[in-house]
Amino acid sequence: MTTEPVTSAEPAAPEGSALPGPDGRLRCPWGTMPEDYTAYHDTEWGRPVHGDDALFERLCLEAFQSGLSWLTILRKREAFRVAFADFHIPAVARFTEDDELRLLADSGIVRNRAKISAALNNARVAAEWEPGELDRLVWSYAPDPGARRAPRTTAEVPGSTPESTALAKELKKRGFRFVGPTTAYALMQACGLVNDHLADCWRR
């Protein structure tokens, strides 16, 4: 009597590994769905962002995201841009108390008084800087790209780093509000200062 050889099933991929999306490409798990996340993951997240206004926008949106889903912010982003004058620093710096009341009444954005107040404060601080100074400051905290190996699972992606802690500390020292190490690291991830696409992700 003969028996069939016993074959073991392929080991399951570690939790938090890259997953195939609708097109079969492997992506970071959060980028597989819904479509808003997939488009953002594939075309924006992790790509270098430069420019004072562009980085100011990301800083503001990451602060507004605190305690909320990024999907909420992503779906409100165009409304945020309209409400905040496309995040043009000099324009936001000129916002008055009436503008703050307008923002608090705008259902298209996140109506959080502390976050709105921080965004206006931060614009007023940055408006006093030299052109390009915010860009140079943020990018001066970009770590050596080869200092950390590519994460294989989401568990290997940190929530903050020494660089993000130092960046948050410097921004606060200069007068910025509502920016901590976690918010600063989210900015670094989104704007390409670090590459936290998983090792098997097609966008890596």
XYZ file of C-alpha atoms in Angstrom:
204
model
C 0.000 0.000 0.000
C 1.346 3.396 -0.940
C 0.470 6.775 0.410
C 0.616 10.157 -1.243
C 3.468 12.349 -0.035
C 2.384 14.851 2.534
C 2.828 18.415 1.338
C 2.665 21.322 3.675
C 0.652 24.379 2.759
C 2.553 27.544 1.960
C 3.147 29.532 5.120
C 0.752 32.399 5.543
C 2.214 35.829 4.920
C 3.010 37.691 8.127
C 0.255 39.984 9.343
C 0.663 43.454 7.909
C 2.486 42.289 4.769
C 1.891 43.820 1.349
C -1.406 42.729 -0.182
C -2.602 42.465 -3.783
C -4.983 45.194 -4.862
C -7.766 44.888 -7.469
C -5.151 45.034 -10.241
C -3.042 42.299 -8.637
C -0.189 44.598 -7.663
C 1.178 44.246 -4.155
C 0.627 47.323 -2.030
C 0.947 48.448 1.550
C -2.211 47.018 3.197
C -3.794 50.424 3.773
C -3.425 51.249 0.077
C -5.522 48.393 -1.281
C -8.924 49.981 -0.652
C -10.986 52.108 -0.916
C -10.107 53.753 -4.216
C -9.296 57.051 -2.502
C -6.533 55.347 -0.554
C -5.255 53.410 -3.569
C -4.925 56.544 -5.684
C -3.227 58.435 -2.850
C -0.885 55.516 -2.124
C 0.064 55.046 -5.758
C 0.474 58.651 -6.858
C 1.325 60.766 -3.802
C 2.340 59.088 -0.561
C 6.102 58.881 -0.206
C 6.922 61.068 -3.190
C 9.126 64.105 -2.461
C 7.185 67.305 -1.801
C 8.923 70.683 -1.868
C 7.736 74.255 -1.532
C 6.734 76.265 1.523
C 3.006 76.315 0.729
C 2.909 72.625 -0.174
C 4.628 71.627 3.049
C 2.473 74.030 5.062
C -0.607 72.338 3.604
C 0.672 68.899 4.583
C 1.533 70.094 8.090
C -1.954 71.512 8.505
C -3.719 68.435 7.155
C -1.640 66.048 9.261
C -2.560 68.125 12.329
C -6.250 68.084 11.381
C -6.001 64.307 10.955
C -4.899 63.809 14.560
C -7.460 61.510 16.197
C -9.285 60.939 12.905
C -8.988 58.689 9.867
C -6.754 60.007 7.094
C -9.568 59.015 4.724
C -11.721 61.720 6.323
C -9.058 64.338 5.586
C -8.399 63.014 2.098
C -12.069 63.284 1.155
C -12.247 66.816 2.577
C -8.965 67.992 1.089
C -10.462 70.070 -1.718
C -12.820 71.765 0.742
C -9.827 72.481 2.978
C -7.994 74.054 0.054
C -10.926 76.331 -0.732
C -11.394 77.261 2.932
C -7.688 77.947 3.503
C -6.897 79.896 0.312
C -4.971 76.946 -1.178
C -2.760 77.074 1.923
C -0.886 80.078 0.540
C 0.998 81.108 3.659
C 0.750 84.919 3.290
C -2.983 84.678 2.576
C -3.711 82.448 5.580
C -1.536 84.674 7.758
C -3.929 87.543 6.962
C -7.013 85.642 8.123
C -9.007 87.546 10.719
C -11.318 86.544 13.568
C -14.165 86.626 11.048
C -12.264 84.103 8.934
C -11.818 81.887 11.969
C -15.571 82.023 12.605
C -16.146 81.206 8.933
C -13.909 78.155 9.222
C -15.653 76.997 12.381
C -18.971 77.111 10.492
C -17.651 75.305 7.384
C -19.075 71.779 7.340
C -16.739 70.850 4.488
C -13.715 70.774 6.788
C -12.923 69.500 10.284
C -14.383 72.114 12.607
C -11.991 71.868 15.510
C -11.260 75.212 17.136
C -7.802 74.276 18.451
C -6.666 72.883 15.106
C -8.011 75.848 13.145
C -6.366 78.274 15.560
C -3.078 76.384 15.244
C -3.200 76.514 11.439
C -3.682 80.288 11.481
C -0.964 80.725 14.088
C 1.459 78.583 12.103
C 0.787 80.580 8.937
C 1.559 83.813 10.782
C 4.811 82.332 12.066
C 5.891 81.004 8.659
C 4.943 84.270 6.929
C 7.796 85.943 8.813
C 10.384 83.543 7.415
C 12.493 83.882 4.304
C 11.124 82.245 1.134
C 12.117 78.583 1.131
C 12.924 78.539 4.840
C 10.133 76.130 5.778
C 11.175 73.798 2.967
C 14.816 73.886 4.046
C 13.939 73.382 7.693
C 11.705 70.367 7.102
C 14.071 68.678 4.663
C 17.062 69.230 6.931
C 15.587 66.496 9.138
C 15.380 63.886 6.375
C 17.336 60.831 7.563
C 19.951 58.955 5.571
C 17.916 56.804 3.116
C 20.161 53.826 3.823
C 19.974 54.056 7.592
C 16.979 51.746 7.946
C 16.080 48.675 5.917
C 12.808 48.558 4.030
C 9.968 47.449 6.323
C 8.451 44.094 5.420
C 5.304 44.526 7.508
C 3.388 47.463 8.917
C 4.570 46.423 12.385
C 8.080 47.489 11.361
C 6.947 51.018 10.445
C 7.573 53.395 13.368
C 5.077 55.943 14.625
C 7.834 58.467 15.266
C 11.609 58.643 15.043
C 14.416 60.701 16.566
C 14.334 62.867 13.432
C 10.595 63.527 13.662
C 10.936 64.274 17.368
C 13.698 66.774 16.625
C 11.690 68.362 13.793
C 8.617 68.766 16.010
C 10.764 70.260 18.756
C 12.322 72.784 16.373
C 8.963 73.798 14.882
C 7.542 74.317 18.370
C 10.621 76.307 19.357
C 9.950 78.591 16.404
C 6.310 79.098 17.408
C 4.389 76.354 15.605
C 1.522 74.687 17.438
C -0.222 71.325 17.204
C 2.794 69.513 15.758
C 4.233 66.602 17.725
C 6.640 63.774 16.828
C 3.863 61.577 15.385
C 2.428 64.363 13.243
C 5.939 65.285 12.110
C 6.657 61.684 11.148
C 3.400 61.394 9.210
C 4.526 64.482 7.313
C 7.919 62.908 6.634
C 6.264 59.743 5.308
C 3.760 61.584 3.134
C 6.287 64.032 1.692
C 9.025 61.556 0.832
C 11.560 62.382 3.525
C 11.394 58.682 4.352
C 10.264 55.735 2.240
C 7.922 53.588 4.302
C 6.379 51.670 1.436
C 6.775 48.012 2.380
C 9.592 46.043 0.790
C 7.195 44.087 -1.451
C 5.021 47.079 -2.363
C 5.180 47.927 -6.060
C 5.617 51.626 -5.239
C 8.762 51.002 -3.172
